[in-house]
Short mmCIF file of C-alpha atoms in Angstrom, two decimals:
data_model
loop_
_atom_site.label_atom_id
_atom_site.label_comp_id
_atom_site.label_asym_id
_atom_site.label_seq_id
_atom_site.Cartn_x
_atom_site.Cartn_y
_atom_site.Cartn_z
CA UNK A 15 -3.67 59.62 -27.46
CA UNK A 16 -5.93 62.27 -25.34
CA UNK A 17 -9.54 61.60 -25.29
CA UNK A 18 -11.98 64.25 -26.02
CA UNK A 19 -14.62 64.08 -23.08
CA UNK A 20 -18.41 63.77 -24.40
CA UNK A 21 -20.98 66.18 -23.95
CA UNK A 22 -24.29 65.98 -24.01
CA UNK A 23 -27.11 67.58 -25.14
CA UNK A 24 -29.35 66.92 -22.62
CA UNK A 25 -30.30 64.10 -19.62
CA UNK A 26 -32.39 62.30 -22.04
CA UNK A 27 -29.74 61.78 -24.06
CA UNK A 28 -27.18 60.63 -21.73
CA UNK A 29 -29.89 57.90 -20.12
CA UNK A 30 -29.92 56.68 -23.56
CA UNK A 31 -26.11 55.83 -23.62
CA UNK A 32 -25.93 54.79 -20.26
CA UNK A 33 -29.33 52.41 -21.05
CA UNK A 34 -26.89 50.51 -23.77
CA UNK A 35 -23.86 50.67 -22.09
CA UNK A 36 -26.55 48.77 -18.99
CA UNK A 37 -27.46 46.38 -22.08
CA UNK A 38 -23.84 45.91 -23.31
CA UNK A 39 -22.91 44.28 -19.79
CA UNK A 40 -25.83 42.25 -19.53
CA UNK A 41 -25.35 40.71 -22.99
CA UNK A 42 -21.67 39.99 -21.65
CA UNK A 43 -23.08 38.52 -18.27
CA UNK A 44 -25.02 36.21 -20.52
CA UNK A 45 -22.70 35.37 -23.27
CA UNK A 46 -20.67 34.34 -20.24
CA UNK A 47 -23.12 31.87 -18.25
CA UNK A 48 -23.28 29.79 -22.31
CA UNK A 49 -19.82 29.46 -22.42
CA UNK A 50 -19.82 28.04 -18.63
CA UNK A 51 -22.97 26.15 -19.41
CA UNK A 52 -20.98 24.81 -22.18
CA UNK A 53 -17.73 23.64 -20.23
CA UNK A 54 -20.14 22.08 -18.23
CA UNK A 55 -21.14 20.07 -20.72
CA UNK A 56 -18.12 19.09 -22.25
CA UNK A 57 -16.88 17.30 -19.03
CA UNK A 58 -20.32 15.57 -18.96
CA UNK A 59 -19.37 13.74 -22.90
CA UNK A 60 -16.04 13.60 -21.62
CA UNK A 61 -16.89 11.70 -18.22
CA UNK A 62 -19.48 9.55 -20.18
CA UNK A 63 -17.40 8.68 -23.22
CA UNK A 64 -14.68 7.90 -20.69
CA UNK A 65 -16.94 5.50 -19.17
CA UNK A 66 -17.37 3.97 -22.12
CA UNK A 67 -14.25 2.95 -22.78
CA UNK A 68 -14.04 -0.49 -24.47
CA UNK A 69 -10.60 -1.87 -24.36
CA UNK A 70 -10.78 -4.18 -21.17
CA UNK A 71 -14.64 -5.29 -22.19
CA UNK A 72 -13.36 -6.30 -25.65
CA UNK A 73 -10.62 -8.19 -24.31
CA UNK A 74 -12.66 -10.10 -21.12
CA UNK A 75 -15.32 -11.21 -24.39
CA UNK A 76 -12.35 -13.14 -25.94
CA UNK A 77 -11.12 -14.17 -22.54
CA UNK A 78 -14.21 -15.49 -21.32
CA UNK A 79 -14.71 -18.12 -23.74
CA UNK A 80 -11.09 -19.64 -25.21
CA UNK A 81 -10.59 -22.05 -23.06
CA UNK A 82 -14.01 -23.74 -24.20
CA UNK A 83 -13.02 -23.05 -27.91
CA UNK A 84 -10.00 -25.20 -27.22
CA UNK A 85 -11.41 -28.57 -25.67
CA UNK A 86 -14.96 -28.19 -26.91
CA UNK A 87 -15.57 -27.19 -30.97
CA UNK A 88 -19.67 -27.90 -30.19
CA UNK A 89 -21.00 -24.98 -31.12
CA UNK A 90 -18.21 -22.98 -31.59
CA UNK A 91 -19.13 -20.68 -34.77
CA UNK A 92 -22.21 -19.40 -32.89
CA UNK A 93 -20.19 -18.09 -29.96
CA UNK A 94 -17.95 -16.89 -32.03
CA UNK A 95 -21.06 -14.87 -34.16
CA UNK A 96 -22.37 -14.16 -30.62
CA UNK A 97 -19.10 -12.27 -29.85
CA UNK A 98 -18.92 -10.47 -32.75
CA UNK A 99 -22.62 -9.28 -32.50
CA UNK A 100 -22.07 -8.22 -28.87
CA UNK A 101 -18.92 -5.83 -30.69
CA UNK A 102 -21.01 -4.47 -33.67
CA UNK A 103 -23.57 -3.41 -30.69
CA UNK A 104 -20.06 -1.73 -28.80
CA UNK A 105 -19.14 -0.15 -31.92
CA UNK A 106 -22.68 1.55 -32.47
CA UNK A 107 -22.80 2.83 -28.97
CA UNK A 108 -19.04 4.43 -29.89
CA UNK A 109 -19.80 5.65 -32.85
CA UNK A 110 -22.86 7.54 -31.11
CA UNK A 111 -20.15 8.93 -28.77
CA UNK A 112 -17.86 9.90 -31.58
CA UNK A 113 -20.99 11.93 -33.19
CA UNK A 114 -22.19 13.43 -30.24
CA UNK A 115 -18.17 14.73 -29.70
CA UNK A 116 -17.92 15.88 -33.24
CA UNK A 117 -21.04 17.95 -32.80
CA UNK A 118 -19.86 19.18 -29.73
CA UNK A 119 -16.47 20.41 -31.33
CA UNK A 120 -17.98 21.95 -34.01
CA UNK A 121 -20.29 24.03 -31.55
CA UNK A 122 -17.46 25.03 -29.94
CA UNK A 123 -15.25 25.94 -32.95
CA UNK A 124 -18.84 28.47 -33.13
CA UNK A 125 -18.35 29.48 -30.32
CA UNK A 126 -14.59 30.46 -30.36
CA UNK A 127 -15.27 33.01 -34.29
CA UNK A 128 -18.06 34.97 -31.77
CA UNK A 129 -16.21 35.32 -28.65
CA UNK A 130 -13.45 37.87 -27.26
CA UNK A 131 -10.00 37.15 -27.33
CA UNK A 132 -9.49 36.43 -23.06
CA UNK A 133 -12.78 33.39 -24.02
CA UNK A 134 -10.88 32.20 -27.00
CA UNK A 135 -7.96 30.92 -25.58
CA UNK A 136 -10.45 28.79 -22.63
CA UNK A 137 -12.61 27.59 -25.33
CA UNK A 138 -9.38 26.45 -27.34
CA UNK A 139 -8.05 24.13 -23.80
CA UNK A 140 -11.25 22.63 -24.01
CA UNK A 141 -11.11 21.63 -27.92
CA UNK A 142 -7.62 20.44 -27.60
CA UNK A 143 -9.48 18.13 -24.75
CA UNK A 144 -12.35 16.83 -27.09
CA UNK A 145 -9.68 16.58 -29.89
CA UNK A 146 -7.66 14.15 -27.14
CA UNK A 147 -10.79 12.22 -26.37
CA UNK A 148 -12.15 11.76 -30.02
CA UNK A 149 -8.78 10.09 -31.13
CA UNK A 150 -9.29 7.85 -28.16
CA UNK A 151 -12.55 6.82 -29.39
CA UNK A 152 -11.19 6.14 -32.64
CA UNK A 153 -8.46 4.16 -31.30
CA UNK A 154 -11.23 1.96 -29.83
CA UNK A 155 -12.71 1.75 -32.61
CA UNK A 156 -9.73 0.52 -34.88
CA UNK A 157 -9.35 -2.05 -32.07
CA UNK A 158 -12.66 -3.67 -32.49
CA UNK A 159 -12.21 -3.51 -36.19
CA UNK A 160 -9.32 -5.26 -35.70
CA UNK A 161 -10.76 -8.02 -33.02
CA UNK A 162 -13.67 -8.31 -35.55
CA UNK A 163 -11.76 -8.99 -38.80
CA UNK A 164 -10.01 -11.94 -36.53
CA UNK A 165 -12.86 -13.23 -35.37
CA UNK A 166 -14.25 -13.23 -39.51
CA UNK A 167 -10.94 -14.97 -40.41
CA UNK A 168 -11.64 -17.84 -37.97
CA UNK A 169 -15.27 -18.17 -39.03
CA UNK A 170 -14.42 -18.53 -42.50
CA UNK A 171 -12.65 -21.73 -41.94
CA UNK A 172 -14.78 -24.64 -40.68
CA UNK A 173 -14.80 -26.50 -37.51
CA UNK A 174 -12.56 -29.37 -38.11
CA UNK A 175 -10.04 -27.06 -39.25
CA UNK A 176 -10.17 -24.70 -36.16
CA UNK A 177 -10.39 -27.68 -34.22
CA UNK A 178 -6.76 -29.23 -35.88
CA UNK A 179 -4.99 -25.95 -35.68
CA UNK A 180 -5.88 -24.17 -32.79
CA UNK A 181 -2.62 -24.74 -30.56
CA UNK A 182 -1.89 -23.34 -26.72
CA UNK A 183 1.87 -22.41 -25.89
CA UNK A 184 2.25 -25.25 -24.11
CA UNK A 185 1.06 -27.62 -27.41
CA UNK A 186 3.20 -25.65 -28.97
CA UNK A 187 6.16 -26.26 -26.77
CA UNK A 188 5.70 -29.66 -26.79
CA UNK A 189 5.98 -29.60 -30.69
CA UNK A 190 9.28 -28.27 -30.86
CA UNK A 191 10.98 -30.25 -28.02
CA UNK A 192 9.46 -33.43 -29.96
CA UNK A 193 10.98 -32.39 -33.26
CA UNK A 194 14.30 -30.88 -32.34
CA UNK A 195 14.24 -34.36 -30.31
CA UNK A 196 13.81 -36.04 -33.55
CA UNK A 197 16.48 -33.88 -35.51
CA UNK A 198 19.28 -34.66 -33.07
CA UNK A 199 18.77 -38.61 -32.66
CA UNK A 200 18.95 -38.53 -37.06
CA UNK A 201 21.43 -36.10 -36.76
CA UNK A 202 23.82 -38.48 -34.38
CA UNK A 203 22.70 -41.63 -36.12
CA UNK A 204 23.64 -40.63 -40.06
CA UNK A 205 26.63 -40.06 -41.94
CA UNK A 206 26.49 -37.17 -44.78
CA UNK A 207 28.31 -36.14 -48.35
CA UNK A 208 28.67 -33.12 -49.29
CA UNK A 209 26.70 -32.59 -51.87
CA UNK A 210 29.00 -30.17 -53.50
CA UNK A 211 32.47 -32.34 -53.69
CA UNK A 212 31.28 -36.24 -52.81
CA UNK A 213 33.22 -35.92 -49.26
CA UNK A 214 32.03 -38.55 -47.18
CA UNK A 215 31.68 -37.85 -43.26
CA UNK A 216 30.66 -40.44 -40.71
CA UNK A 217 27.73 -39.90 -37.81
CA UNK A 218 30.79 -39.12 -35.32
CA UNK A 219 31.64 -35.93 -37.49
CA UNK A 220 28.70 -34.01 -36.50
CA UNK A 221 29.10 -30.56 -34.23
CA UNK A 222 25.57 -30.56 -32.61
CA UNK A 223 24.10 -27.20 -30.46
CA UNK A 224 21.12 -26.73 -30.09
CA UNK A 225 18.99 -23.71 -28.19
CA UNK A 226 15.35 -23.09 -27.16
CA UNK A 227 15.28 -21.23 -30.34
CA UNK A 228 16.83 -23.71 -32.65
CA UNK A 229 19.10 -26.39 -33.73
CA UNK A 230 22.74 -26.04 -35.73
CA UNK A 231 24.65 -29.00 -37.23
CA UNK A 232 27.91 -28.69 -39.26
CA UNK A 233 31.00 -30.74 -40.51
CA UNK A 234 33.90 -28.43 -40.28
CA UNK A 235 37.64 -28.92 -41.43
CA UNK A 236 40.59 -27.23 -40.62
CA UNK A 237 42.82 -26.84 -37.73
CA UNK A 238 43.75 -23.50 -36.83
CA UNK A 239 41.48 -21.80 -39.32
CA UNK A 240 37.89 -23.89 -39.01
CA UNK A 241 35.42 -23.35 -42.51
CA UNK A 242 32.15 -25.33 -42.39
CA UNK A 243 31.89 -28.54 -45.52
CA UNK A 244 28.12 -28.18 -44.03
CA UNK A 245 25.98 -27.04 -42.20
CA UNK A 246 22.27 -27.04 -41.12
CA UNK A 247 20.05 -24.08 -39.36
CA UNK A 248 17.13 -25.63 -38.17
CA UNK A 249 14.30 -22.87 -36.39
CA UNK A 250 11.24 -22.92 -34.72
CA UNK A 251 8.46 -20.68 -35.47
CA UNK A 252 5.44 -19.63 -33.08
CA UNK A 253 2.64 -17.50 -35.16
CA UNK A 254 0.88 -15.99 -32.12
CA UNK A 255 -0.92 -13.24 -31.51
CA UNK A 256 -2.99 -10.82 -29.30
CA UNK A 257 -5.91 -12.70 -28.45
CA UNK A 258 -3.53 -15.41 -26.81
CA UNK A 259 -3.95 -18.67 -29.46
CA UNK A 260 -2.04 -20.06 -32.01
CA UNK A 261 -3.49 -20.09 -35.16
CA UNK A 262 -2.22 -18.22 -38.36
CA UNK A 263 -0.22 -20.32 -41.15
CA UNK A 264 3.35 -18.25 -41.46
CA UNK A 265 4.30 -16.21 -44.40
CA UNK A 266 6.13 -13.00 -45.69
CA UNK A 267 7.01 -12.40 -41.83
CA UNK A 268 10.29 -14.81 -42.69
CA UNK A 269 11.17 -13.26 -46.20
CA UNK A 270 13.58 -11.19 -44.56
CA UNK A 271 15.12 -14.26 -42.93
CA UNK A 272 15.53 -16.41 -46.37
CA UNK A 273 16.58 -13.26 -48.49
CA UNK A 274 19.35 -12.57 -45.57
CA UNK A 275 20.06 -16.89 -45.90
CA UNK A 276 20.75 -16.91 -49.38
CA UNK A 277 23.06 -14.00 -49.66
CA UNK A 278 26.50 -15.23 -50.97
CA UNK A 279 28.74 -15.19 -48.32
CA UNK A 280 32.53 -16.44 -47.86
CA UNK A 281 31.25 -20.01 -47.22
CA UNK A 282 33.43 -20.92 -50.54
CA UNK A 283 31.77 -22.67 -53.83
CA UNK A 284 32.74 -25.94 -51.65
CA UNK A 285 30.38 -25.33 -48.58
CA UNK A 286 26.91 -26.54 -48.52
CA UNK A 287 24.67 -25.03 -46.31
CA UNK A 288 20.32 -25.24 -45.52
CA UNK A 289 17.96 -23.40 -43.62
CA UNK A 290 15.10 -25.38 -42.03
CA UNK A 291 11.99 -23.37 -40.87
CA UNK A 292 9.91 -25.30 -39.17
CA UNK A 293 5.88 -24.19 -38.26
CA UNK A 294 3.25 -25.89 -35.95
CA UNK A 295 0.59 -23.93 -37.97
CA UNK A 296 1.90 -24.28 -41.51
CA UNK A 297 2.78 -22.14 -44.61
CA UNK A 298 1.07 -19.67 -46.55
CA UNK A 299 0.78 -20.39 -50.21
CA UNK A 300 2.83 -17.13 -50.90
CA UNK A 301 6.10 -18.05 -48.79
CA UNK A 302 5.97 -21.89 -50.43
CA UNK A 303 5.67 -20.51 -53.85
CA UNK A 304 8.53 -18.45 -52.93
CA UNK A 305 10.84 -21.13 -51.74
CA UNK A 306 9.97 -24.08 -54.47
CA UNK A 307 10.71 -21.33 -56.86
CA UNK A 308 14.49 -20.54 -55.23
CA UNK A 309 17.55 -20.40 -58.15
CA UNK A 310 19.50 -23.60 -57.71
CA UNK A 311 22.53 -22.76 -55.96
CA UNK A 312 25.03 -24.25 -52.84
CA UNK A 313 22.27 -23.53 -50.39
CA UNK A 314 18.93 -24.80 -49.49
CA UNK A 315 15.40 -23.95 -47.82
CA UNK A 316 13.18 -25.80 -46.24
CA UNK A 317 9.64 -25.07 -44.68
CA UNK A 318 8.26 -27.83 -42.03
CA UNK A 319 4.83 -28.06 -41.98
CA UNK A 320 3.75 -29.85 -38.47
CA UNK A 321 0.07 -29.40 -38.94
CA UNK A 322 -0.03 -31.40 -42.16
CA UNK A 323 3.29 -33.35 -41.62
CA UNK A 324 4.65 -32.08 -44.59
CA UNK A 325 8.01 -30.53 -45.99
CA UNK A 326 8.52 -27.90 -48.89
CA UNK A 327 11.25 -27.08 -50.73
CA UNK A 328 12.64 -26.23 -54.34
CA UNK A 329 12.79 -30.32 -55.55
CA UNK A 330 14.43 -29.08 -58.53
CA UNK A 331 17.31 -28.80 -57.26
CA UNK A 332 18.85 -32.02 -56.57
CA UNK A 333 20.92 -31.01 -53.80
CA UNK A 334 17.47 -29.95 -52.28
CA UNK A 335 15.51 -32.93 -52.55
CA UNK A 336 18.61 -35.20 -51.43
CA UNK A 337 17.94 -33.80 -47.96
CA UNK A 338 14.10 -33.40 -48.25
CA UNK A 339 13.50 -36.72 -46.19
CA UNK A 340 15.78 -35.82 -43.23
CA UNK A 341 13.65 -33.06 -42.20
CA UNK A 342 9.95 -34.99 -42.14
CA UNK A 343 8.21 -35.30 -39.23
CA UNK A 344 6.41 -37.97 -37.88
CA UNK A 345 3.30 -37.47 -39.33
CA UNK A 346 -0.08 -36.47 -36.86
CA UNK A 347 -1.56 -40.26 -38.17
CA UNK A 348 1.47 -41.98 -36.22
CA UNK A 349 1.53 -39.65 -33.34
CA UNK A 350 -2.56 -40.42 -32.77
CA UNK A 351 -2.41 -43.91 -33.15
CA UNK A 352 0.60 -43.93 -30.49
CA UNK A 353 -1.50 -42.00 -28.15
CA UNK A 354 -3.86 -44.42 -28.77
CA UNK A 355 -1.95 -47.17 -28.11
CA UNK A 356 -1.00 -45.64 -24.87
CA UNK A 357 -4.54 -45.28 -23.63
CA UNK A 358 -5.35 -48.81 -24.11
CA UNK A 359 -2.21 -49.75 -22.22
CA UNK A 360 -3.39 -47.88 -19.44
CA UNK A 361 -7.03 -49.54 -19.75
CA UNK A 362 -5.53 -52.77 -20.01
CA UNK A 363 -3.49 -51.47 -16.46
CA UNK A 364 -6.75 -50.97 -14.71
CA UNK A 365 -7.67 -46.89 -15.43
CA UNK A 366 -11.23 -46.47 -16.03
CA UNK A 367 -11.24 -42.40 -16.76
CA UNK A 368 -8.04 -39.90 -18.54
CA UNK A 369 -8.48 -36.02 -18.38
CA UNK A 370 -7.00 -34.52 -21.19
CA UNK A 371 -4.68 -32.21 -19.72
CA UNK A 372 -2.99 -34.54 -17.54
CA UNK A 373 -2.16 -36.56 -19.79
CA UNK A 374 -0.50 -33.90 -22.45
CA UNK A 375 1.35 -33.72 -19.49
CA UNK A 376 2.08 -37.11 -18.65
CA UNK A 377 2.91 -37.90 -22.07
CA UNK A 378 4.66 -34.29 -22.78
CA UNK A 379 2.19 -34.77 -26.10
CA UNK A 380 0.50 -31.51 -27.51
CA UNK A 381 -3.24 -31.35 -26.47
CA UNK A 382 -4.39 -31.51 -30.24
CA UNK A 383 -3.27 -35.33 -29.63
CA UNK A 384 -4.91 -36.05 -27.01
CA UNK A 385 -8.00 -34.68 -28.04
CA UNK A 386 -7.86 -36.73 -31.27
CA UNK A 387 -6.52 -39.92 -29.88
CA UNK A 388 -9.79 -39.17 -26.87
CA UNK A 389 -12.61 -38.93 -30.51
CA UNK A 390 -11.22 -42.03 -31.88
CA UNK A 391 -11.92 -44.17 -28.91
CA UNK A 392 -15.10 -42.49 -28.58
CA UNK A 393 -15.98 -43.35 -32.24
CA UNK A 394 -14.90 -46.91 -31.78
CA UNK A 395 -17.42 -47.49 -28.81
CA UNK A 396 -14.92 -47.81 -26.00
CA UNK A 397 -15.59 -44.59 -24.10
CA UNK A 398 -17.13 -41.03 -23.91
CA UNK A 399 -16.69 -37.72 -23.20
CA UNK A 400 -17.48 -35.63 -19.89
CA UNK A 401 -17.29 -32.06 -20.99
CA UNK A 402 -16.37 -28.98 -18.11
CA UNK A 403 -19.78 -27.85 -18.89
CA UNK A 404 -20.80 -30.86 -17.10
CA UNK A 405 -18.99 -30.41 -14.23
CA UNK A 406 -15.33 -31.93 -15.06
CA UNK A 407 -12.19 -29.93 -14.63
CA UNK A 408 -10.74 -30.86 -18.20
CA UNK A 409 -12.58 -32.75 -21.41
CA UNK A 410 -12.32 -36.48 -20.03
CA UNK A 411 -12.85 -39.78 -21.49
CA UNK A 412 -14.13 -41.86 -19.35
CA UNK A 413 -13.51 -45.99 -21.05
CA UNK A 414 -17.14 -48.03 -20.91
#
């Protein structure tokens, strides 16, 4: 298209149109230095939010204290509250970020309907930016959310409780190579009948393996073609999670598991079969509802509670609650008073002082042991307690 040139009437009028055009530019000029101004200040909340960033700090303030929440329960609930203060003081200072970056982005969004197209697409990079570093926020936020609803769940159980469940992996290890320990020697020291036909099978008819995940016993028959009479899946469970300590009962996390168990299978009416589950931290009331509540049929579940020494399964089925007594543990009660009886030996031997983790070691007993079999001789007059705070490595108990 040809442009028709412009005349004017006079030099007055032609200063006038070259006096806005002068204007025009300068407005652009200006419009220019905010949007710089505001890039500028973008990376500024960007830098400082980045800062900010929470996820190690959160983390080192669970760190810094577990190993005292183990050994040492003096006190406990207040550290804990301390904690959780110091993260409702974390979250306030992100959620000041997360305002101050929601005002910013809404600025800019401003920004963007006023300006020409070349400024729209820069001020666009740098609200896909914010965009990136507000959902980082949030993510830190969710996280302490989700450190602080732990922290509520241990507070709302007391002391004594945290103190008798509250396991490291190493208690926990101990636990299962204890019980699996116990399973085999009643395993090789009983005969069994099948439940299902009367068969009788001596000790020697047993098929034993056993893994760091579990233990299988079964009485097959057959030559060429081999069909378990019965057979036993006995499996260790660890609840653990982020923060590093063993805590939470186990539930609908091993509904999949029983569901898949119970299937009928090509076992044959004949076959008896049982799944043991066995926890260090217990059951939740929902999963032992579940299984006390299972049809009766030619296979059986158990749940193994360590904590409590206790075993769960449907007892109205008689084929159940034949083998309810195999699976028992021996109960915390006997495995204190044996540690106890151990530290007296030693007193009697000539030791004067026992640190706590040497002798879970020594003993291959979980720590939760020790520490119990450590209060009753303290209650009973015939020692005390030197605490790390005090200078010792490890709680001690040093004999009077």
């Amino acid at each position: 298209m040809n442009k028709e040139p412009l005349f004017f009437r006079d030099a007055g009028e032609m200063g006038d149109v070259l006096s806005a055009a002068r204007r025009l530019l300068e407005d652009a000029r200006v419009l220019e230095e905010t949007t710089r101004v505001h890039r500028e200040s973008v990376d500024e909340y960007r830098e400082h939010a980045s800062e900010g960033m929470a996820g190690q700090a959160i983390r080192e303030l669970i760190d810094a204290r577990i190993e005292d929440f183990r050994g040492v329960v003096s006190g406990i609930a207040n550290e804990w509250r301390e904690k959780k203060s110091q993260l409702e003081t974390k979250e306030e200072g992100i959620l000041l970020q997360q305002q101050a970056i929601l005002e910013k982005e809404q600025e800019i969004e401003s920004r963007i309907l006023e300006s020409e197209v070349e400024q729209r697409e820069q001020m666009g990079e740098e609200l896909q930016k914010i965009s990136l570093l507000s959902a980082n926020v949030l993510e830190q936020l969710r996280e302490v959310e989700r450190i602080k609803s732990t922290i509520d769940n241990i507070l709302a159980e007391d002391e004594e409780t945290i103190r008798d469940r509250l396991l490291s992996k190493e208690d926990a290890l101990f636990l299962r190579l204890n019980y699996f320990s116990l399973m085999q020697s009643r395993l090789t020291s009983r005969g069994v009948t099948n439940p299902l036909t009367g068969d009788e099978y001596g000790r020697s008819a047993w098929e034993i393996g056993a893994t760091d995940e579990g233990i299988t016993a079964e009485i097959t028959r057959g030559m060429i073609k081999k069909r378990a009479t019965i057979r036993f899946e006995i499996k260790f469970l660890v609840p653990e999670d982020e923060e590093g300590f063993i805590y939470r009962k186990v539930g609908k996390d091993v509904s999949d598991m029983i569901t898949g168990f119970i299937q009928p299978d090509e076992g044959g009416k004949n076959s008896y079969g049982a799944l043991v589950l066995v926890s260090p931290t217990g059951w939740s009331e929902w999963i032992i509802d579940k299984v006390t509540s299972i049809r009766n049929m030619n296979k059986s579940v158990y749940l193994v509670d360590l904590s409590e020494g206790e075993v769960f399964g449907n007892d109205g089925d008689k084929k159940t609650k034949l083998f309810s007594g195999w699976f028992v543990p021996v109960s915390i009660e006997e495995e204190i008073g044996d540690m106890v009886a151990k530290l007296k030996e030693g007193v009697t031997g000539g030791m004067s002082q026992f640190r706590a983790d040497k002798v879970a070691l020594q003993y291959q007993v979980p720590r939760k042991i020790v520490m119990a079999a450590f209060r009753e001789m303290v209650e009973d007059g015939k020692g005390e307690f030197i605490l790390p705070e005090e200078g010792a490595k490890d709680v001690m108990l040093v004999v009077r």
